[in-house]
C-alpha positions as YAML, in Angstrom:
chain: A
units: angstrom
residues:
- id: 1
  name: MET
  ca: [1.98, -28.54, 15.06]
- id: 2
  name: SER
  ca: [3.69, -30.48, 17.81]
- id: 3
  name: ARG
  ca: [6.63, -31.33, 15.58]
- id: 4
  name: PHE
  ca: [6.79, -27.64, 14.41]
- id: 5
  name: LEU
  ca: [6.72, -26.28, 17.75]
- id: 6
  name: ASN
  ca: [9.21, -28.54, 19.13]
- id: 7
  name: CYS
  ca: [11.58, -27.22, 16.35]
- id: 8
  name: ILE
  ca: [11.01, -23.62, 17.53]
- id: 9
  name: LYS
  ca: [11.75, -24.61, 21.36]
- id: 10
  name: ALA
  ca: [14.90, -26.67, 20.28]
- id: 11
  name: ALA
  ca: [16.17, -23.60, 18.30]
- id: 12
  name: GLN
  ca: [16.33, -21.23, 21.45]
- id: 13
  name: PRO
  ca: [19.46, -22.78, 23.33]
- id: 14
  name: SER
  ca: [21.84, -22.64, 20.52]
- id: 15
  name: ALA
  ca: [20.19, -19.19, 19.02]
- id: 16
  name: PHE
  ca: [20.64, -17.52, 22.20]
- id: 17
  name: LYS
  ca: [24.32, -18.67, 22.64]
- id: 18
  name: THR
  ca: [25.04, -17.76, 19.20]
- id: 19
  name: ILE
  ca: [23.49, -14.22, 19.77]
- id: 20
  name: TRP
  ca: [25.40, -13.47, 22.84]
- id: 21
  name: TRP
  ca: [28.41, -14.62, 21.57]
- id: 22
  name: LEU
  ca: [27.88, -12.37, 18.45]
- id: 23
  name: THR
  ca: [26.71, -9.48, 20.60]
- id: 24
  name: LYS
  ca: [29.86, -9.37, 22.59]
- id: 25
  name: ILE
  ca: [32.08, -9.25, 19.41]
- id: 26
  name: MET
  ca: [29.87, -6.71, 17.60]
- id: 27
  name: VAL
  ca: [29.72, -4.17, 20.72]
- id: 28
  name: LEU
  ca: [33.39, -4.57, 21.53]
- id: 29
  name: LEU
  ca: [34.75, -4.41, 17.81]
- id: 30
  name: SER
  ca: [32.49, -1.61, 16.81]
- id: 31
  name: PHE
  ca: [33.38, 0.34, 20.00]
- id: 32
  name: ALA
  ca: [37.26, 0.01, 18.76]
- id: 33
  name: ILE
  ca: [36.55, 0.88, 15.34]
- id: 34
  name: MET
  ca: [34.62, 4.11, 16.68]
- id: 35
  name: LEU
  ca: [37.89, 5.00, 18.62]
- id: 36
  name: LEU
  ca: [39.89, 4.42, 15.44]
- id: 37
  name: GLN
  ca: [37.95, 6.66, 13.50]
- id: 38
  name: TYR
  ca: [37.58, 9.45, 15.90]
- id: 39
  name: PHE
  ca: [41.17, 9.56, 16.46]
- id: 40
  name: GLY
  ca: [41.72, 9.61, 12.75]
- id: 41
  name: ILE
  ca: [43.66, 6.12, 12.61]
- id: 42
  name: ILE
  ca: [41.73, 4.80, 9.73]
- id: 43
  name: GLU
  ca: [42.20, 7.95, 7.48]
- id: 44
  name: TRP
  ca: [46.02, 7.45, 8.28]
- id: 45
  name: ILE
  ca: [46.11, 3.87, 6.91]
- id: 46
  name: SER
  ca: [44.10, 4.77, 3.99]
- id: 47
  name: LEU
  ca: [46.65, 7.73, 3.32]
- id: 48
  name: TRP
  ca: [49.31, 5.00, 3.50]
- id: 49
  name: LEU
  ca: [47.71, 2.77, 1.12]
- id: 50
  name: THR
  ca: [46.91, 5.65, -1.49]
- id: 51
  name: PRO
  ca: [49.93, 5.02, -3.76]
- id: 52
  name: LEU
  ca: [49.01, 1.28, -4.04]
- id: 53
  name: PHE
  ca: [45.58, 1.95, -5.48]
- id: 54
  name: SER
  ca: [46.99, 3.27, -8.45]
- id: 55
  name: HIS
  ca: [47.57, -0.37, -9.59]
- id: 56
  name: PHE
  ca: [44.09, -1.24, -9.33]
- id: 57
  name: GLY
  ca: [43.00, 2.08, -11.53]
- id: 58
  name: LEU
  ca: [41.52, 3.93, -8.51]
- id: 59
  name: PRO
  ca: [42.00, 7.30, -7.25]
- id: 60
  name: GLY
  ca: [43.74, 7.60, -3.86]
- id: 61
  name: GLU
  ca: [40.55, 8.74, -2.27]
- id: 62
  name: ALA
  ca: [39.11, 5.11, -3.15]
- id: 63
  name: ALA
  ca: [41.67, 3.96, -0.12]
- id: 64
  name: LEU
  ca: [39.57, 5.23, 2.43]
- id: 65
  name: ALA
  ca: [36.20, 3.49, 1.19]
- id: 66
  name: TYR
  ca: [38.27, 0.19, 1.16]
- id: 67
  name: VAL
  ca: [39.75, 0.46, 4.79]
- id: 68
  name: SER
  ca: [36.53, 1.68, 6.17]
- id: 69
  name: GLY
  ca: [34.90, -1.49, 4.38]
- id: 70
  name: TYR
  ca: [37.68, -3.74, 5.50]
- id: 71
  name: PHE
  ca: [37.42, -2.89, 9.30]
- id: 72
  name: VAL
  ca: [33.71, -1.98, 9.17]
- id: 73
  name: ASN
  ca: [31.55, -3.25, 6.75]
- id: 74
  name: CYS
  ca: [29.82, -2.36, 3.22]
- id: 75
  name: TYR
  ca: [27.71, 0.46, 4.39]
- id: 76
  name: SER
  ca: [30.71, 2.44, 5.72]
- id: 77
  name: ALA
  ca: [32.81, 1.79, 2.51]
- id: 78
  name: ILE
  ca: [29.30, 2.83, 0.21]
- id: 79
  name: ALA
  ca: [29.20, 5.84, 2.45]
- id: 80
  name: VAL
  ca: [32.55, 7.16, 1.64]
- id: 81
  name: MET
  ca: [32.17, 6.20, -2.07]
- id: 82
  name: THR
  ca: [28.98, 8.21, -2.58]
- id: 83
  name: THR
  ca: [31.32, 11.25, -1.78]
- id: 84
  name: LEU
  ca: [33.52, 10.40, -4.79]
- id: 85
  name: ASP
  ca: [32.81, 11.11, -8.33]
- id: 86
  name: LEU
  ca: [33.65, 7.60, -9.58]
- id: 87
  name: SER
  ca: [32.99, 5.98, -13.00]
- id: 88
  name: THR
  ca: [31.14, 2.75, -13.42]
- id: 89
  name: ARG
  ca: [34.69, 0.98, -14.22]
- id: 90
  name: ALA
  ca: [36.25, 2.55, -10.99]
- id: 91
  name: ALA
  ca: [33.12, 2.00, -8.62]
- id: 92
  name: THR
  ca: [32.99, -1.82, -9.69]
- id: 93
  name: ILE
  ca: [36.83, -2.53, -9.28]
- id: 94
  name: LEU
  ca: [36.41, -0.94, -5.60]
- id: 95
  name: SER
  ca: [33.29, -2.61, -4.86]
- id: 96
  name: VAL
  ca: [34.82, -6.01, -5.73]
- id: 97
  name: MET
  ca: [37.67, -5.34, -3.45]
- id: 98
  name: VAL
  ca: [35.33, -4.49, -0.65]
- id: 99
  name: LEU
  ca: [33.21, -7.29, -1.29]
- id: 100
  name: CYS
  ca: [36.06, -9.90, -1.19]
- id: 101
  name: SER
  ca: [37.39, -8.34, 2.17]
- id: 102
  name: HIS
  ca: [34.81, -6.51, 4.17]
- id: 103
  name: ASN
  ca: [34.08, -6.67, 8.06]
- id: 104
  name: MET
  ca: [37.36, -8.68, 8.29]
- id: 105
  name: ILE
  ca: [37.57, -8.93, 11.81]
- id: 106
  name: LEU
  ca: [33.75, -10.21, 12.98]
- id: 107
  name: GLU
  ca: [33.52, -12.49, 9.59]
- id: 108
  name: THR
  ca: [37.02, -13.82, 10.30]
- id: 109
  name: THR
  ca: [36.05, -14.60, 13.69]
- id: 110
  name: VAL
  ca: [32.92, -16.53, 12.57]
- id: 111
  name: GLN
  ca: [34.72, -18.50, 9.82]
- id: 112
  name: HIS
  ca: [37.35, -19.31, 12.63]
- id: 113
  name: LYS
  ca: [34.70, -20.60, 14.92]
- id: 114
  name: THR
  ca: [33.42, -22.93, 12.30]
- id: 115
  name: GLY
  ca: [37.20, -24.60, 11.63]
- id: 116
  name: SER
  ca: [39.08, -22.16, 9.54]
- id: 117
  name: PRO
  ca: [42.65, -20.63, 10.84]
- id: 118
  name: ILE
  ca: [42.49, -16.80, 11.15]
- id: 119
  name: ILE
  ca: [45.66, -16.02, 9.13]
- id: 120
  name: LYS
  ca: [44.58, -18.18, 6.42]
- id: 121
  name: ILE
  ca: [41.11, -16.61, 6.00]
- id: 122
  name: VAL
  ca: [42.57, -13.27, 6.24]
- id: 123
  name: ILE
  ca: [45.23, -13.90, 3.73]
- id: 124
  name: ILE
  ca: [42.81, -15.45, 1.25]
- id: 125
  name: ARG
  ca: [40.22, -12.69, 1.65]
- id: 126
  name: THR
  ca: [42.90, -9.73, 1.43]
- id: 127
  name: LEU
  ca: [44.86, -11.19, -1.32]
- id: 128
  name: SER
  ca: [41.49, -12.14, -3.39]
- id: 129
  name: ALA
  ca: [40.89, -8.36, -2.98]
- id: 130
  name: PHE
  ca: [44.07, -7.10, -4.57]
- id: 131
  name: ILE
  ca: [44.28, -9.88, -7.30]
- id: 132
  name: LEU
  ca: [40.86, -9.19, -8.57]
- id: 133
  name: GLY
  ca: [41.29, -5.30, -8.05]
- id: 134
  name: TRP
  ca: [44.65, -5.85, -10.41]
- id: 135
  name: VAL
  ca: [43.08, -7.96, -12.69]
- id: 136
  name: LEU
  ca: [39.96, -6.03, -13.42]
- id: 137
  name: ASN
  ca: [41.98, -2.97, -14.31]
- id: 138
  name: LYS
  ca: [43.64, -4.81, -16.75]
- id: 139
  name: ILE
  ca: [40.50, -6.43, -18.55]
- id: 140
  name: MET
  ca: [37.44, -3.87, -17.92]
- id: 141
  name: PRO
  ca: [37.06, -1.48, -20.49]
- id: 142
  name: GLY
  ca: [37.97, 2.07, -19.94]
- id: 143
  name: SER
  ca: [41.42, 3.59, -18.41]
- id: 144
  name: PHE
  ca: [43.09, 4.57, -15.13]
- id: 145
  name: GLU
  ca: [41.10, 7.24, -12.93]
- id: 146
  name: SER
  ca: [43.70, 9.55, -11.70]
- id: 147
  name: SER
  ca: [41.73, 11.68, -9.49]
- id: 148
  name: SER
  ca: [38.21, 12.14, -7.53]
- id: 149
  name: VAL
  ca: [36.43, 15.05, -5.95]
- id: 150
  name: ALA
  ca: [34.77, 14.50, -2.82]
- id: 151
  name: ASN
  ca: [31.25, 16.06, -2.96]
- id: 152
  name: SER
  ca: [30.94, 16.27, 0.96]
- id: 153
  name: ILE
  ca: [32.40, 18.59, 3.33]
- id: 154
  name: GLN
  ca: [34.24, 17.08, 6.31]
- id: 155
  name: GLU
  ca: [32.72, 18.35, 9.64]
- id: 156
  name: GLU
  ca: [34.22, 18.26, 13.11]
- id: 157
  name: VAL
  ca: [32.49, 15.50, 15.20]
- id: 158
  name: THR
  ca: [32.55, 15.69, 18.95]
- id: 159
  name: PHE
  ca: [33.41, 12.53, 20.63]
- id: 160
  name: LEU
  ca: [29.92, 12.59, 22.59]
- id: 161
  name: ILE
  ca: [27.86, 12.87, 19.08]
- id: 162
  name: MET
  ca: [30.21, 10.01, 17.86]
- id: 163
  name: LEU
  ca: [29.30, 7.79, 20.91]
- id: 164
  name: LYS
  ca: [25.75, 8.51, 20.62]
- id: 165
  name: ASP
  ca: [25.84, 7.48, 17.07]
- id: 166
  name: TRP
  ca: [27.59, 4.54, 17.76]
- id: 167
  name: ALA
  ca: [25.38, 3.22, 20.55]
- id: 168
  name: LEU
  ca: [22.19, 3.62, 18.46]
- id: 169
  name: ARG
  ca: [23.59, 2.02, 15.38]
- id: 170
  name: THR
  ca: [24.94, -0.62, 17.43]
- id: 171
  name: MET
  ca: [21.62, -1.36, 19.46]
- id: 172
  name: LYS
  ca: [19.85, -1.47, 15.84]
- id: 173
  name: ASN
  ca: [22.56, -3.82, 14.61]
- id: 174
  name: VAL
  ca: [22.38, -6.21, 17.46]
- id: 175
  name: MET
  ca: [18.42, -6.31, 17.47]
- id: 176
  name: LEU
  ca: [18.21, -7.10, 13.92]
- id: 177
  name: MET
  ca: [21.17, -9.75, 14.17]
- id: 178
  name: ALA
  ca: [19.27, -11.44, 17.08]
- id: 179
  name: VAL
  ca: [15.98, -11.54, 15.29]
- id: 180
  name: ILE
  ca: [17.74, -13.13, 11.95]
- id: 181
  name: VAL
  ca: [19.76, -15.32, 13.87]
- id: 182
  name: TYR
  ca: [16.89, -17.06, 15.87]
- id: 183
  name: LEU
  ca: [14.61, -17.10, 12.92]
- id: 184
  name: LEU
  ca: [17.35, -18.46, 10.70]
- id: 185
  name: THR
  ca: [18.15, -21.29, 13.55]
- id: 186
  name: ALA
  ca: [14.41, -22.05, 13.73]
- id: 187
  name: LEU
  ca: [14.26, -22.22, 10.02]
- id: 188
  name: GLN
  ca: [16.88, -24.82, 9.89]
- id: 189
  name: LYS
  ca: [15.59, -26.91, 12.48]
- id: 190
  name: ILE
  ca: [12.32, -26.97, 10.82]
- id: 191
  name: LEU
  ca: [13.79, -27.97, 7.30]
- id: 192
  name: THR
  ca: [15.87, -30.56, 8.98]
- id: 193
  name: GLU
  ca: [12.70, -32.06, 10.78]
- id: 194
  name: TYR
  ca: [10.61, -32.14, 7.80]
- id: 195
  name: GLY
  ca: [13.57, -33.44, 5.35]
- id: 196
  name: ILE
  ca: [13.75, -30.25, 3.25]
- id: 197
  name: ILE
  ca: [17.22, -29.64, 3.80]
- id: 198
  name: GLU
  ca: [18.24, -33.02, 1.73]
- id: 199
  name: TYR
  ca: [16.14, -31.83, -0.91]
- id: 200
  name: ILE
  ca: [17.84, -28.41, -1.01]
- id: 201
  name: SER
  ca: [21.14, -30.40, -0.99]
- id: 202
  name: ARG
  ca: [19.99, -32.46, -4.05]
- id: 203
  name: PHE
  ca: [18.60, -29.35, -5.93]
- id: 204
  name: LEU
  ca: [22.02, -27.64, -5.55]
- id: 205
  name: LYS
  ca: [24.28, -30.61, -6.01]
- id: 206
  name: PRO
  ca: [25.46, -29.36, -9.64]
- id: 207
  name: VAL
  ca: [26.29, -26.03, -7.96]
- id: 208
  name: MET
  ca: [28.31, -27.34, -5.23]
- id: 209
  name: THR
  ca: [30.09, -29.96, -7.73]
- id: 210
  name: PHE
  ca: [31.15, -27.08, -9.76]
- id: 211
  name: PHE
  ca: [32.59, -25.00, -7.10]
- id: 212
  name: GLY
  ca: [34.28, -28.11, -5.57]
- id: 213
  name: LEU
  ca: [32.24, -27.96, -2.31]
- id: 214
  name: PRO
  ca: [31.26, -30.86, -0.28]
- id: 215
  name: GLN
  ca: [27.42, -31.71, -0.87]
- id: 216
  name: LYS
  ca: [26.57, -31.54, 2.95]
- id: 217
  name: THR
  ca: [27.61, -27.93, 2.75]
- id: 218
  name: ALA
  ca: [24.92, -26.87, 0.33]
- id: 219
  name: PHE
  ca: [22.43, -25.21, 2.92]
- id: 220
  name: LEU
  ca: [25.30, -23.38, 4.59]
- id: 221
  name: TRP
  ca: [26.13, -22.13, 1.24]
- id: 222
  name: LEU
  ca: [22.72, -21.05, 0.45]
- id: 223
  name: VAL
  ca: [22.35, -19.27, 3.66]
- id: 224
  name: SER
  ca: [25.62, -17.34, 3.38]
- id: 225
  name: ASN
  ca: [24.89, -16.53, -0.33]
- id: 226
  name: THR
  ca: [21.48, -14.92, 0.77]
- id: 227
  name: LEU
  ca: [22.28, -13.54, 4.24]
- id: 228
  name: GLY
  ca: [25.79, -13.30, 4.65]
- id: 229
  name: LEU
  ca: [28.22, -14.73, 7.38]
- id: 230
  name: ALA
  ca: [27.47, -12.59, 10.29]
- id: 231
  name: TYR
  ca: [23.47, -13.39, 9.96]
- id: 232
  name: GLY
  ca: [24.18, -16.84, 9.09]
- id: 233
  name: ALA
  ca: [27.04, -17.52, 11.75]
- id: 234
  name: GLY
  ca: [24.15, -19.31, 14.04]
- id: 235
  name: ILE
  ca: [23.55, -22.10, 11.70]
- id: 236
  name: MET
  ca: [27.21, -22.39, 10.62]
- id: 237
  name: ILE
  ca: [28.36, -22.63, 14.14]
- id: 238
  name: GLU
  ca: [25.96, -25.17, 15.28]
- id: 239
  name: GLU
  ca: [26.67, -27.43, 12.31]
- id: 240
  name: ALA
  ca: [30.31, -27.39, 13.10]
- id: 241
  name: GLU
  ca: [29.65, -28.15, 16.86]
- id: 242
  name: LYS
  ca: [27.34, -30.77, 16.15]
- id: 243
  name: GLY
  ca: [29.77, -32.42, 13.66]
- id: 244
  name: GLU
  ca: [27.07, -32.42, 10.73]
- id: 245
  name: THR
  ca: [30.13, -31.02, 8.64]
- id: 246
  name: THR
  ca: [33.67, -31.71, 9.34]
- id: 247
  name: LYS
  ca: [36.36, -29.21, 10.06]
- id: 248
  name: GLU
  ca: [37.88, -29.88, 6.53]
- id: 249
  name: GLU
  ca: [34.54, -29.48, 4.89]
- id: 250
  name: ASN
  ca: [33.82, -26.20, 6.79]
- id: 251
  name: ASP
  ca: [37.22, -25.03, 5.66]
- id: 252
  name: LEU
  ca: [36.59, -25.64, 2.09]
- id: 253
  name: LEU
  ca: [33.23, -23.87, 2.43]
- id: 254
  name: ASN
  ca: [34.93, -20.87, 4.06]
- id: 255
  name: CYS
  ca: [37.46, -20.61, 1.53]
- id: 256
  name: HIS
  ca: [34.50, -19.84, -1.09]
- id: 257
  name: ILE
  ca: [32.04, -17.90, 1.02]
- id: 258
  name: GLY
  ca: [34.76, -15.92, 2.33]
- id: 259
  name: ILE
  ca: [35.23, -14.18, -1.18]
- id: 260
  name: SER
  ca: [31.67, -14.70, -2.15]
- id: 261
  name: HIS
  ca: [28.76, -14.21, 0.16]
- id: 262
  name: SER
  ca: [25.98, -11.83, 0.62]
- id: 263
  name: ASN
  ca: [25.31, -11.67, -2.84]
- id: 264
  name: LEU
  ca: [21.72, -10.19, -2.94]
- id: 265
  name: GLU
  ca: [21.65, -7.24, -0.61]
- id: 266
  name: ASP
  ca: [25.33, -6.35, -0.79]
- id: 267
  name: LEU
  ca: [25.38, -6.62, -4.47]
- id: 268
  name: LEU
  ca: [22.49, -4.37, -4.95]
- id: 269
  name: LEU
  ca: [23.57, -1.58, -2.65]
- id: 270
  name: PHE
  ca: [26.90, -1.56, -4.75]
- id: 271
  name: THR
  ca: [25.14, -1.59, -7.72]
- id: 272
  name: ALA
  ca: [23.11, 1.68, -6.71]
- id: 273
  name: ALA
  ca: [26.50, 3.06, -5.77]
- id: 274
  name: GLY
  ca: [27.77, 2.66, -9.38]
- id: 275
  name: GLY
  ca: [29.12, -0.81, -9.73]
- id: 276
  name: ALA
  ca: [28.33, -3.46, -12.50]
- id: 277
  name: TYR
  ca: [26.33, -6.36, -10.92]
- id: 278
  name: LEU
  ca: [27.59, -9.20, -13.21]
- id: 279
  name: TRP
  ca: [31.39, -8.01, -12.91]
- id: 280
  name: MET
  ca: [30.90, -8.07, -9.21]
- id: 281
  name: LEU
  ca: [29.31, -11.35, -8.87]
- id: 282
  name: LEU
  ca: [31.06, -13.44, -11.61]
- id: 283
  name: SER
  ca: [34.57, -12.25, -10.72]
- id: 284
  name: ARG
  ca: [34.11, -13.49, -7.11]
- id: 285
  name: TRP
  ca: [32.79, -16.77, -8.22]
- id: 286
  name: VAL
  ca: [35.71, -17.06, -10.48]
- id: 287
  name: MET
  ca: [38.10, -16.46, -7.62]
- id: 288
  name: SER
  ca: [36.62, -18.51, -5.11]
- id: 289
  name: TRP
  ca: [36.46, -21.52, -7.67]
- id: 290
  name: ILE
  ca: [40.16, -21.12, -8.10]
- id: 291
  name: TRP
  ca: [40.90, -20.92, -4.26]
- id: 292
  name: VAL
  ca: [38.48, -24.06, -3.31]
- id: 293
  name: TRP
  ca: [39.82, -26.34, -6.17]
- id: 294
  name: GLY
  ca: [43.47, -25.22, -5.53]
- id: 295
  name: VAL
  ca: [43.02, -26.16, -1.95]
- id: 296
  name: ARG
  ca: [41.34, -29.53, -3.13]
- id: 297
  name: VAL
  ca: [44.56, -30.32, -5.02]
- id: 298
  name: THR
  ca: [46.82, -30.13, -1.95]
- id: 299
  name: LYS
  ca: [44.14, -31.66, 0.39]
- id: 300
  name: SER
  ca: [43.04, -35.12, 1.38]
- id: 301
  name: PRO
  ca: [40.89, -37.00, -1.67]
- id: 302
  name: ARG
  ca: [38.32, -37.37, 0.77]
- id: 303
  name: LEU
  ca: [37.10, -33.97, -0.06]
...
């Protein structure tokens, strides 16, 4: 029991440090995004991207869902998707593109904190979204979807209403994030204390070998695949700061999880929105496999 309680106490400094860091970023970023939405800048970017989306077999309206997901998160993209009459094919392609490059600013900040260059992560995730969108449009059964009908009526929202909604939503997200980050940090301490992480690493060895990832990143891979980058940030940042994993190892992991993470909740949400589960999962696994092994070929043999 004393070992268990010591793990709980030991988690507090690093967990609180990460929570405070994430809170500052989440509040400032979400407020900036709210202003962009209020002044119609996100809609303007979507309109500008509309011609490009025909190459992905998507209607022009899908650009708004993608841009919303790119700058905000999967939930905002799904909110827009539900107003569009998309086929399973179109919903799957759009979902894959959003899953590859959603919440770009916050998640890129997390990955930069663990050792990856910002420009590199943005390029990898954005290119992966566009490449997979184009490839899936070529290989998936079905045909191009030229138009889509919005089911919802746009209503004018005052700034005060939007500000109130932002404050409540942000408070909820920060509280949820704080609880999850602390519990994850404590769990990581407990698993390390009792040697369970080594067992997990051995169990996941075939998976890590297949994806070309270092064995020491197995637990971080598991966390990011189940809970995502934002909620798993505490453990990933602490491991990087302690030197448990090297910058090169973290960068290799980031190439993979930047494209493919949060494969429980997010995938189920997009499945409910009309996407095909296996297409969304396997396509991103293939893309992440290509990126990681491509990096390994050009990197030091120590990886």
